[in-house]
């Protein structure tokens, strides 16, 4: 198991990422939106919201709050 604590401010849409491990993400402050390449759905997240992302599922940060730092904790596990 490993973790990542990240602060992002005014994130612009990325090209996406794929992880070999499962990823659990929780929003601590701010807000953000994730998009999965295999879906048109955009998942909106606010403080306290969390999501489990399966291994090998390509995803990207679509946007973050333009007025507040977005802080999230990601835990990678198998």
PDB file of C-alpha atoms in Angstrom:
ATOM      1  CA  UNK A   1       0.000   0.000   0.000  1.00  0.00           C
ATOM      2  CA  UNK A   2       1.226   3.503  -0.760  1.00  0.00           C
ATOM      3  CA  UNK A   3      -0.283   6.952  -0.617  1.00  0.00           C
ATOM      4  CA  UNK A   4      -0.141  10.379  -2.198  1.00  0.00           C
ATOM      5  CA  UNK A   5      -1.200  13.644  -0.583  1.00  0.00           C
ATOM      6  CA  UNK A   6      -1.580  16.308  -3.235  1.00  0.00           C
ATOM      7  CA  UNK A   7      -2.623  19.953  -3.395  1.00  0.00           C
ATOM      8  CA  UNK A   8      -3.721  21.253  -6.777  1.00  0.00           C
ATOM      9  CA  UNK A   9      -4.724  24.770  -7.713  1.00  0.00           C
ATOM     10  CA  UNK A  10      -6.518  25.547 -10.963  1.00  0.00           C
ATOM     11  CA  UNK A  11      -5.778  22.246 -12.605  1.00  0.00           C
ATOM     12  CA  UNK A  12      -6.403  22.063 -16.310  1.00  0.00           C
ATOM     13  CA  UNK A  13      -7.578  18.892 -17.986  1.00  0.00           C
ATOM     14  CA  UNK A  14      -4.816  16.322 -18.183  1.00  0.00           C
ATOM     15  CA  UNK A  15      -4.098  13.600 -20.716  1.00  0.00           C
ATOM     16  CA  UNK A  16      -4.916  10.844 -18.255  1.00  0.00           C
ATOM     17  CA  UNK A  17      -3.216   8.165 -16.256  1.00  0.00           C
ATOM     18  CA  UNK A  18      -3.470   4.443 -15.665  1.00  0.00           C
ATOM     19  CA  UNK A  19      -2.330   2.776 -12.450  1.00  0.00           C
ATOM     20  CA  UNK A  20      -1.249  -0.823 -11.884  1.00  0.00           C
ATOM     21  CA  UNK A  21      -2.897  -0.744  -8.455  1.00  0.00           C
ATOM     22  CA  UNK A  22      -6.387   0.098  -7.267  1.00  0.00           C
ATOM     23  CA  UNK A  23      -6.677   3.738  -6.219  1.00  0.00           C
ATOM     24  CA  UNK A  24      -8.924   5.210  -3.524  1.00  0.00           C
ATOM     25  CA  UNK A  25      -9.219   9.010  -3.642  1.00  0.00           C
ATOM     26  CA  UNK A  26     -10.877  11.328  -1.096  1.00  0.00           C
ATOM     27  CA  UNK A  27     -11.309  15.087  -1.508  1.00  0.00           C
ATOM     28  CA  UNK A  28     -10.213  16.976   1.615  1.00  0.00           C
ATOM     29  CA  UNK A  29     -10.923  20.526   0.408  1.00  0.00           C
ATOM     30  CA  UNK A  30     -11.894  22.300  -2.771  1.00  0.00           C
ATOM     31  CA  UNK A  31     -13.570  20.296  -5.505  1.00  0.00           C
ATOM     32  CA  UNK A  32     -12.726  18.423  -8.651  1.00  0.00           C
ATOM     33  CA  UNK A  33     -14.065  16.416 -11.532  1.00  0.00           C
ATOM     34  CA  UNK A  34     -12.767  13.106 -12.913  1.00  0.00           C
ATOM     35  CA  UNK A  35     -13.446  11.556 -16.297  1.00  0.00           C
ATOM     36  CA  UNK A  36     -12.849   7.951 -17.309  1.00  0.00           C
ATOM     37  CA  UNK A  37     -11.802   7.222 -20.892  1.00  0.00           C
ATOM     38  CA  UNK A  38     -14.349   4.409 -21.210  1.00  0.00           C
ATOM     39  CA  UNK A  39     -17.277   6.666 -20.236  1.00  0.00           C
ATOM     40  CA  UNK A  40     -18.715  10.079 -21.070  1.00  0.00           C
ATOM     41  CA  UNK A  41     -19.676  10.548 -17.419  1.00  0.00           C
ATOM     42  CA  UNK A  42     -17.857  13.204 -15.403  1.00  0.00           C
ATOM     43  CA  UNK A  43     -17.670  12.434 -11.673  1.00  0.00           C
ATOM     44  CA  UNK A  44     -17.917  15.603  -9.548  1.00  0.00           C
ATOM     45  CA  UNK A  45     -16.229  15.417  -6.136  1.00  0.00           C
ATOM     46  CA  UNK A  46     -16.453  17.775  -3.150  1.00  0.00           C
ATOM     47  CA  UNK A  47     -14.969  17.577   0.369  1.00  0.00           C
ATOM     48  CA  UNK A  48     -15.682  14.202   1.966  1.00  0.00           C
ATOM     49  CA  UNK A  49     -16.483  12.504  -1.353  1.00  0.00           C
ATOM     50  CA  UNK A  50     -14.406   9.496  -2.316  1.00  0.00           C
ATOM     51  CA  UNK A  51     -14.068   7.157  -5.257  1.00  0.00           C
ATOM     52  CA  UNK A  52     -12.436   3.785  -5.892  1.00  0.00           C
ATOM     53  CA  UNK A  53     -10.676   3.574  -9.243  1.00  0.00           C
ATOM     54  CA  UNK A  54      -9.980   0.067 -10.551  1.00  0.00           C
ATOM     55  CA  UNK A  55      -6.453  -0.843 -11.626  1.00  0.00           C
ATOM     56  CA  UNK A  56      -5.718  -0.210 -15.318  1.00  0.00           C
ATOM     57  CA  UNK A  57      -8.757   2.072 -15.822  1.00  0.00           C
ATOM     58  CA  UNK A  58      -7.548   5.201 -17.600  1.00  0.00           C
ATOM     59  CA  UNK A  59      -8.796   8.396 -15.974  1.00  0.00           C
ATOM     60  CA  UNK A  60      -7.960  12.066 -15.749  1.00  0.00           C
ATOM     61  CA  UNK A  61      -8.693  15.159 -13.714  1.00  0.00           C
ATOM     62  CA  UNK A  62     -11.158  17.118 -15.813  1.00  0.00           C
ATOM     63  CA  UNK A  63     -11.121  20.251 -13.624  1.00  0.00           C
ATOM     64  CA  UNK A  64     -10.589  21.571 -10.107  1.00  0.00           C
ATOM     65  CA  UNK A  65     -12.050  24.514  -8.218  1.00  0.00           C
ATOM     66  CA  UNK A  66     -10.692  27.708  -9.842  1.00  0.00           C
ATOM     67  CA  UNK A  67     -11.078  29.733  -6.629  1.00  0.00           C
ATOM     68  CA  UNK A  68      -9.789  27.370  -3.947  1.00  0.00           C
ATOM     69  CA  UNK A  69      -6.962  24.883  -3.592  1.00  0.00           C
ATOM     70  CA  UNK A  70      -8.124  21.338  -4.160  1.00  0.00           C
ATOM     71  CA  UNK A  71      -6.528  18.869  -1.754  1.00  0.00           C
ATOM     72  CA  UNK A  72      -6.937  15.127  -2.087  1.00  0.00           C
ATOM     73  CA  UNK A  73      -5.509  11.986  -0.606  1.00  0.00           C
ATOM     74  CA  UNK A  74      -4.940   8.996  -2.880  1.00  0.00           C
ATOM     75  CA  UNK A  75      -4.197   5.523  -1.519  1.00  0.00           C
ATOM     76  CA  UNK A  76      -2.892   2.871  -3.912  1.00  0.00           C
ATOM     77  CA  UNK A  77      -3.524  -0.754  -2.967  1.00  0.00           C
ATOM     78  CA  UNK A  78      -3.775  -4.270  -4.408  1.00  0.00           C
TER      79      UNK A  78
END
